[in-house]
Amino acid sequence: MPESSVRPRRIVVGVSGASGAALGLECLKCLRQAGAESALVVTRGGEITIEQELGMTLDEYATHADVVYDNKNIGAAIASGTYPVDGMIVAPCSMKTLAGIASGYSENLLLRAADVQMKEQRRLVLMVRETPFSAIHVDNMARLARVPGIMLMPPMLTFYNGPATLDDAVHHIAAKALEAVGVSCANYKRWSWASLG
Ligand SMILES: Cc1cc2nc3c(=O)[nH]c(=O)nc-3n(C[C@H](O)[C@H](O)[C@H](O)COP(=O)(O)O)c2cc1C
């Protein structure tokens, strides 16, 4: 690739209506800090959880992204495989959005962008969140686990990194998701015996 066409890593962040709007926000903040470019798309459900869980408007949330796409705009750049994207994270991923991705039912831009990642065999990280899971949820995840590039990463608690606050826990799982799309975050506590000592 010629020098002039080198660009920062470009990651799509999709936010759907599962609990955990803070996960998408942390991904956006880390991407900016790492010098990567973020493209944000939020479902109507995501907008509701952003308001309820973070007390933010979508506009406030979107200030942390480089580009924001309307979820109804199925003709946006990220709807095409020709647009260069280095990966996508859905943070959080609701069971409805999981079902849409698993069935290829791309009726909004987030779903279409995820479908594009799969057809182009690019990395797609799904931070699926629900508890408990039904058999239908598990079937949808099992189907997607076999697709090249897909990584199912529910925001499970981790203890080995010694989180002191919920923010620590959110940062850890967001940083882990970003590692999967080739972006390194500051203060990512990898496993080591020393970290427990
Ligand atoms: C505050 C709140 C929390 C929710 N948490 C979850 C959740 O953790 N997982 C889930 O699958 N759905 C959850 N839902 C329901 C989804 O928002 C709902 O199914 C919605 O239709 C998902 O649509 P979307 O995937 O297009 O955003 C929650 C809804 C609200 C209002």
CSV table of C-alpha atoms and ligand atoms in Angstrom, one decimal:
chain,number,residue,atom,x,y,z
A,1,MET,CA,0.0,0.0,0.0
A,2,PRO,CA,1.5,3.4,-0.9
A,3,GLU,CA,2.5,5.7,2.0
A,4,SER,CA,-0.2,8.3,1.0
A,5,SER,CA,-3.0,5.7,1.5
A,6,VAL,CA,-2.1,4.6,5.0
A,7,ARG,CA,-5.0,5.3,7.3
A,8,PRO,CA,-5.8,4.7,10.9
A,9,ARG,CA,-7.6,1.5,11.9
A,10,ARG,CA,-11.3,2.0,11.3
A,11,ILE,CA,-13.7,0.1,13.6
A,12,VAL,CA,-17.5,0.1,13.5
A,13,VAL,CA,-19.1,0.2,16.9
A,14,GLY,CA,-22.7,-1.0,17.0
A,15,VAL,CA,-24.8,-0.3,20.1
A,16,SER,CA,-28.1,-2.3,20.5
A,17,GLY,CA,-30.7,-2.3,23.2
A,18,ALA,CA,-29.2,-4.8,25.7
A,19,SER,CA,-28.1,-3.6,29.1
A,20,GLY,CA,-24.5,-2.2,29.0
A,21,ALA,CA,-24.5,1.0,27.0
A,22,ALA,CA,-21.3,1.8,28.9
A,23,LEU,CA,-19.5,-1.0,27.0
A,24,GLY,CA,-20.0,0.8,23.7
A,25,LEU,CA,-19.0,4.1,25.2
A,26,GLU,CA,-15.8,2.6,26.6
A,27,CYS,CA,-14.9,1.1,23.2
A,28,LEU,CA,-15.4,4.6,21.6
A,29,LYS,CA,-13.2,6.3,24.2
A,30,CYS,CA,-10.4,3.6,23.9
A,31,LEU,CA,-10.5,3.8,20.1
A,32,ARG,CA,-10.0,7.6,20.2
A,33,GLN,CA,-7.2,7.3,22.8
A,34,ALA,CA,-5.5,4.6,20.6
A,35,GLY,CA,-5.7,6.9,17.5
A,36,ALA,CA,-8.1,4.6,15.7
A,37,GLU,CA,-11.2,5.8,13.8
A,38,SER,CA,-14.7,4.9,15.1
A,39,ALA,CA,-17.9,4.6,13.2
A,40,LEU,CA,-21.0,4.5,15.4
A,41,VAL,CA,-24.4,3.1,14.7
A,42,VAL,CA,-27.1,2.8,17.4
A,43,THR,CA,-30.4,1.0,17.3
A,44,ARG,CA,-33.6,2.6,18.8
A,45,GLY,CA,-33.2,0.1,21.7
A,46,GLY,CA,-29.6,1.3,22.2
A,47,GLU,CA,-30.8,4.9,22.3
A,48,ILE,CA,-33.2,3.9,25.2
A,49,THR,CA,-30.5,2.2,27.2
A,50,ILE,CA,-28.1,5.0,26.7
A,51,GLU,CA,-30.7,7.4,28.2
A,52,GLN,CA,-31.7,5.0,31.0
A,53,GLU,CA,-28.3,3.7,32.0
A,54,LEU,CA,-26.0,6.6,31.4
A,55,GLY,CA,-28.4,9.6,31.5
A,56,MET,CA,-27.0,10.7,28.2
A,57,THR,CA,-28.7,11.7,24.9
A,58,LEU,CA,-27.6,10.0,21.7
A,59,ASP,CA,-26.0,13.2,20.6
A,60,GLU,CA,-23.9,13.4,23.8
A,61,TYR,CA,-22.9,9.7,23.4
A,62,ALA,CA,-22.0,10.3,19.7
A,63,THR,CA,-19.5,13.0,20.5
A,64,HIS,CA,-17.1,10.1,21.4
A,65,ALA,CA,-17.3,8.7,17.9
A,66,ASP,CA,-15.6,10.0,14.7
A,67,VAL,CA,-18.5,9.3,12.4
A,68,VAL,CA,-22.1,8.5,13.3
A,69,TYR,CA,-24.6,6.8,11.1
A,70,ASP,CA,-28.3,6.7,11.3
A,71,ASN,CA,-29.5,3.2,11.8
A,72,LYS,CA,-32.2,3.7,9.2
A,73,ASN,CA,-29.7,4.7,6.6
A,74,ILE,CA,-29.1,1.3,4.9
A,75,GLY,CA,-27.3,3.1,2.0
A,76,ALA,CA,-24.5,4.4,4.4
A,77,ALA,CA,-20.8,3.6,3.6
A,78,ILE,CA,-20.6,0.8,6.2
A,79,ALA,CA,-23.4,-1.0,4.4
A,80,SER,CA,-21.0,-1.9,1.6
A,81,GLY,CA,-18.2,-4.4,1.5
A,82,THR,CA,-16.2,-2.0,-0.7
A,83,TYR,CA,-15.8,0.4,2.2
A,84,PRO,CA,-12.6,-0.4,4.1
A,85,VAL,CA,-13.3,-1.4,7.7
A,86,ASP,CA,-11.0,-3.3,10.0
A,87,GLY,CA,-13.6,-4.9,12.2
A,88,MET,CA,-16.8,-4.3,14.1
A,89,ILE,CA,-17.8,-4.6,17.7
A,90,VAL,CA,-21.5,-4.8,18.8
A,91,ALA,CA,-21.4,-3.6,22.4
A,92,PRO,CA,-23.8,-4.5,23.8
A,93,CYS,CA,-25.5,-7.0,21.5
A,94,SER,CA,-29.1,-7.7,22.4
A,95,MET,CA,-30.8,-11.1,21.7
A,96,LYS,CA,-32.9,-9.5,19.0
A,97,THR,CA,-29.8,-8.1,17.2
A,98,LEU,CA,-28.1,-11.5,17.7
A,99,ALA,CA,-31.1,-13.2,16.0
A,100,GLY,CA,-31.0,-10.7,13.2
A,101,ILE,CA,-27.3,-11.3,12.6
A,102,ALA,CA,-27.6,-15.1,12.9
A,103,SER,CA,-30.4,-15.2,10.3
A,104,GLY,CA,-29.0,-12.6,7.9
A,105,TYR,CA,-32.1,-10.5,8.4
A,106,SER,CA,-30.4,-7.1,7.7
A,107,GLU,CA,-33.3,-4.8,8.2
A,108,ASN,CA,-31.3,-1.9,9.7
A,109,LEU,CA,-27.8,-0.5,9.2
A,110,LEU,CA,-26.3,-2.2,12.3
A,111,LEU,CA,-27.5,-5.6,11.1
A,112,ARG,CA,-26.4,-4.9,7.5
A,113,ALA,CA,-22.9,-3.7,8.7
A,114,ALA,CA,-22.5,-6.9,10.7
A,115,ASP,CA,-23.7,-9.0,7.7
A,116,VAL,CA,-21.0,-7.2,5.6
A,117,GLN,CA,-18.3,-8.1,8.1
A,118,MET,CA,-19.3,-11.8,7.8
A,119,LYS,CA,-19.5,-11.9,4.1
A,120,GLU,CA,-16.1,-10.2,3.8
A,121,GLN,CA,-14.8,-12.6,6.4
A,122,ARG,CA,-13.7,-9.7,8.7
A,123,ARG,CA,-13.6,-9.7,12.5
A,124,LEU,CA,-17.0,-9.2,14.2
A,125,VAL,CA,-17.1,-9.2,18.0
A,126,LEU,CA,-20.5,-9.6,19.6
A,127,MET,CA,-20.8,-8.6,23.2
A,128,VAL,CA,-24.0,-10.6,23.7
A,129,ARG,CA,-25.8,-9.7,26.9
A,130,GLU,CA,-28.7,-11.5,28.5
A,131,THR,CA,-29.2,-13.7,31.5
A,132,PRO,CA,-30.2,-16.4,31.6
A,133,PHE,CA,-30.0,-17.5,28.0
A,134,SER,CA,-32.9,-19.4,26.3
A,135,ALA,CA,-32.2,-22.4,24.0
A,136,ILE,CA,-33.0,-20.0,21.1
A,137,HIS,CA,-30.3,-17.5,22.2
A,138,VAL,CA,-27.8,-20.4,22.6
A,139,ASP,CA,-28.7,-21.8,19.1
A,140,ASN,CA,-28.2,-18.4,17.5
A,141,MET,CA,-24.8,-18.1,19.2
A,142,ALA,CA,-23.8,-21.6,18.2
A,143,ARG,CA,-24.7,-20.9,14.6
A,144,LEU,CA,-22.6,-17.7,14.6
A,145,ALA,CA,-19.6,-19.3,16.4
A,146,ARG,CA,-19.0,-21.3,13.2
A,147,VAL,CA,-18.8,-18.2,11.0
A,148,PRO,CA,-15.2,-17.2,10.1
A,149,GLY,CA,-14.2,-14.0,11.9
A,150,ILE,CA,-17.0,-14.0,14.5
A,151,MET,CA,-16.1,-13.8,18.1
A,152,LEU,CA,-18.8,-14.1,20.8
A,153,MET,CA,-17.7,-12.2,23.8
A,154,PRO,CA,-20.4,-11.8,26.5
A,155,PRO,CA,-19.4,-9.2,29.1
A,156,MET,CA,-18.6,-11.7,31.8
A,157,LEU,CA,-17.0,-10.8,35.1
A,158,THR,CA,-13.3,-11.3,35.3
A,159,PHE,CA,-11.4,-11.5,38.6
A,160,TYR,CA,-7.8,-12.1,37.6
A,161,ASN,CA,-7.3,-8.5,36.7
A,162,GLY,CA,-8.3,-7.3,40.2
A,163,PRO,CA,-11.1,-4.8,39.2
A,164,ALA,CA,-11.9,-2.4,42.0
A,165,THR,CA,-14.8,-0.7,40.4
A,166,LEU,CA,-17.5,-1.3,37.7
A,167,ASP,CA,-15.5,1.1,35.5
A,168,ASP,CA,-12.5,-1.2,35.8
A,169,ALA,CA,-14.6,-4.2,34.8
A,170,VAL,CA,-16.1,-2.3,31.8
A,171,HIS,CA,-12.6,-1.2,30.7
A,172,HIS,CA,-11.2,-4.7,30.8
A,173,ILE,CA,-13.9,-6.3,28.7
A,174,ALA,CA,-13.9,-3.4,26.2
A,175,ALA,CA,-10.1,-3.6,25.9
A,176,LYS,CA,-10.3,-7.3,25.3
A,177,ALA,CA,-12.9,-6.8,22.5
A,178,LEU,CA,-10.6,-4.1,21.0
A,179,GLU,CA,-7.6,-6.4,21.1
A,180,ALA,CA,-9.6,-8.8,18.9
A,181,VAL,CA,-9.9,-6.0,16.2
A,182,GLY,CA,-6.2,-5.1,16.4
A,183,VAL,CA,-6.4,-2.1,18.7
A,184,SER,CA,-4.4,-2.0,21.9
A,185,CYS,CA,-5.9,0.0,24.9
A,186,ALA,CA,-4.0,1.7,27.7
A,187,ASN,CA,-4.2,0.1,31.1
A,188,TYR,CA,-5.3,-3.3,29.8
A,189,LYS,CA,-4.4,-5.7,32.6
A,190,ARG,CA,-3.3,-9.0,31.0
A,191,TRP,CA,-3.1,-12.1,33.1
A,192,SER,CA,0.0,-12.6,35.1
A,193,TRP,CA,0.6,-14.2,38.5
A,194,ALA,CA,2.2,-10.9,39.5
A,195,SER,CA,-1.1,-9.0,39.1
A,196,LEU,CA,-2.6,-11.0,41.9
A,197,GLY,CA,0.4,-10.6,44.2
B,1,LIG,C1,-33.2,-0.9,30.1
B,1,LIG,C2,-33.3,-2.1,29.2
B,1,LIG,C3,-32.4,-3.2,29.3
B,1,LIG,C4,-32.5,-4.2,28.4
B,1,LIG,N1,-31.6,-5.2,28.6
B,1,LIG,C5,-31.6,-6.2,27.6
B,1,LIG,C6,-30.5,-7.2,27.7
B,1,LIG,O1,-29.7,-7.2,28.5
B,1,LIG,N2,-30.5,-8.1,26.7
B,1,LIG,C7,-31.5,-8.2,25.7
B,1,LIG,O2,-31.4,-9.0,24.8
B,1,LIG,N3,-32.5,-7.3,25.6
B,1,LIG,C8,-32.6,-6.3,26.6
B,1,LIG,N4,-33.5,-5.3,26.5
B,1,LIG,C9,-34.6,-5.5,25.5
B,1,LIG,C10,-34.2,-4.9,24.1
B,1,LIG,O3,-33.9,-3.5,24.2
B,1,LIG,C11,-35.3,-5.1,23.1
B,1,LIG,O4,-35.5,-6.5,22.9
B,1,LIG,C12,-35.1,-4.4,21.8
B,1,LIG,O5,-36.2,-4.7,21.0
B,1,LIG,C13,-33.8,-4.8,21.2
B,1,LIG,O6,-33.7,-4.2,19.9
B,1,LIG,P1,-32.4,-3.8,19.2
B,1,LIG,O7,-31.6,-5.1,19.2
B,1,LIG,O8,-32.8,-3.4,17.8
B,1,LIG,O9,-31.7,-2.7,19.9
B,1,LIG,C14,-33.5,-4.2,27.4
B,1,LIG,C15,-34.4,-3.2,27.3
B,1,LIG,C16,-34.3,-2.1,28.2
B,1,LIG,C17,-35.3,-1.0,28.0
